[in-house]
Short mmCIF file of C-alpha atoms in Angstrom, two decimals:
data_model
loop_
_atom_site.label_atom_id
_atom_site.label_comp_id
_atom_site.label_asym_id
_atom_site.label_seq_id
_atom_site.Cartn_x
_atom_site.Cartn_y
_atom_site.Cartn_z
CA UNK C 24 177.35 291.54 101.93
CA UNK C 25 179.50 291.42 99.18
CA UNK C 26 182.45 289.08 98.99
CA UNK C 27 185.48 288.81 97.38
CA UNK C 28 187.94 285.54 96.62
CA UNK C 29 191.59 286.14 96.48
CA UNK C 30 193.33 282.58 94.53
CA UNK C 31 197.34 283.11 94.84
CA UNK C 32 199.30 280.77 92.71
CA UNK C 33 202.18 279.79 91.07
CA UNK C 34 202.82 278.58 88.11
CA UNK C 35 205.05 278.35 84.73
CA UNK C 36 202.63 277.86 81.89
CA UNK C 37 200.66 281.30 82.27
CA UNK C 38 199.34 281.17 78.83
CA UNK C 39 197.25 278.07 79.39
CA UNK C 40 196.36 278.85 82.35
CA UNK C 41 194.33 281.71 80.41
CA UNK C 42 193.27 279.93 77.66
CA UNK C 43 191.36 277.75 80.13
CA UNK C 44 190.35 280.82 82.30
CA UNK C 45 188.92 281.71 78.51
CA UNK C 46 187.33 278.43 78.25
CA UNK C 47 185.69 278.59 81.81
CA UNK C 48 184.20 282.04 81.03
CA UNK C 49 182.36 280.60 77.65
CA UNK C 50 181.17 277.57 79.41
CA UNK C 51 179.59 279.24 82.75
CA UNK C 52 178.22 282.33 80.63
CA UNK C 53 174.45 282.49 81.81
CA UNK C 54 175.44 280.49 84.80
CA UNK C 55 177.78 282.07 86.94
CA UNK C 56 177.65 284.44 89.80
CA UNK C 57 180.78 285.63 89.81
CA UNK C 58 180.59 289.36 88.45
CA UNK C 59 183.82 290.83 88.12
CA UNK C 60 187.58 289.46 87.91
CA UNK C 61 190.91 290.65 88.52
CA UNK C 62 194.25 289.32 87.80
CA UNK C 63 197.59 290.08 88.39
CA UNK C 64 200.97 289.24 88.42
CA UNK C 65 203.69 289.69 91.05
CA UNK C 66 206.66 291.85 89.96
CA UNK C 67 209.39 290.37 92.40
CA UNK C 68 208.48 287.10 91.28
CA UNK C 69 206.90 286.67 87.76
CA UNK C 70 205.73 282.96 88.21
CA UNK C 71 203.13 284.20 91.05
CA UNK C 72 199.21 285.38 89.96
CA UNK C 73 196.82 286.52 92.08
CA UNK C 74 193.38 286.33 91.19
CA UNK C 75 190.75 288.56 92.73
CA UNK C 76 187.04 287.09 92.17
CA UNK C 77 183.89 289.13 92.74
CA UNK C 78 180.48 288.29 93.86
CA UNK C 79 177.40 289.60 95.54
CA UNK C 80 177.52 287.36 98.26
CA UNK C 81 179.42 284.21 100.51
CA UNK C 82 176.82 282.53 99.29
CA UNK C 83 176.89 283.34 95.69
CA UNK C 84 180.04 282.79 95.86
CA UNK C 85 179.42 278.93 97.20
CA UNK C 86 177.05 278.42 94.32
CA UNK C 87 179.85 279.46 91.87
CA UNK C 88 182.07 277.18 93.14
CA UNK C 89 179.84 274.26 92.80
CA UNK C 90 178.77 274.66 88.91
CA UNK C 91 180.10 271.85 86.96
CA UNK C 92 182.02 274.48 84.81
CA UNK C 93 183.83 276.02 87.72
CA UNK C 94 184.78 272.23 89.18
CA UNK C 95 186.55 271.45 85.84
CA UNK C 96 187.81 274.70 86.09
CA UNK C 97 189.11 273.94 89.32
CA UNK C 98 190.97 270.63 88.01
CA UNK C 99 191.89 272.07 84.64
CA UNK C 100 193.94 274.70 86.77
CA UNK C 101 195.62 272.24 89.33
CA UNK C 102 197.02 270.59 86.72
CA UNK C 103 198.73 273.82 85.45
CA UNK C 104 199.87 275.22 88.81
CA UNK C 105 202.64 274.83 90.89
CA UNK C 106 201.57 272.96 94.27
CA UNK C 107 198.20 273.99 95.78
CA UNK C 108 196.64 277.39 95.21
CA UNK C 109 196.11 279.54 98.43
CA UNK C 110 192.69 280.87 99.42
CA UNK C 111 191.38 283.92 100.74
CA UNK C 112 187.48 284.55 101.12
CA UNK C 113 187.11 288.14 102.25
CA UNK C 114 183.93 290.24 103.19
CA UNK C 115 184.07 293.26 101.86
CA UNK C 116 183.83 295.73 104.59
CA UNK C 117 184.35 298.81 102.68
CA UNK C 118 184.27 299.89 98.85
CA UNK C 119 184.55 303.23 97.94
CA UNK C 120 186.84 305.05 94.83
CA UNK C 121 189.42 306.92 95.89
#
């Protein structure tokens, strides 16, 4: 089943928070599982992002997570975000155009 991670988070330094999304994406090439990403930003409130992460699979999705690129990801970001970010792992129950 395919799966999808939602990341919410704040922060004030948006720039470097993509030039190390940038840096991840170099550094996992040939490695990750994660096949497509989305991000946004929140019009009533222009320090919020929102990142929506593809996969194939939950468990694609765990294997992601636990690459050595993703984990310095991971740290590289908290240190650029305001407080924790705020998980969602969704199943994707239906995908269709519209």
């Amino acid at each position: 089943m395919a799966f999808i991670q939602l990341i919410e988070y704040t922060t004030s330094k948006p720039e470097e928070v993509a030039e190390v999304l940038a840096e991840w994406e170099r550094a996992s090439q040939g490695k990750r599982s994660a096949r497509r990403l989305i991000s946004g930003r929140d019009r009533n409130d222009s320090g919020r992002y929102c990142e929506m992460v593809f996969f194939d699979s939950y468990e694609s999705a765990m294997e992601n997570s636990q690459l050595p690129q993703t984990q310095e990801y991971a740290t590289r970001m908290r240190e650029l975000i305001d407080g924790e970010p705020v998980f969602r792992d969704l199943d994707v129950v239906e995908d269709r155009e519209l």
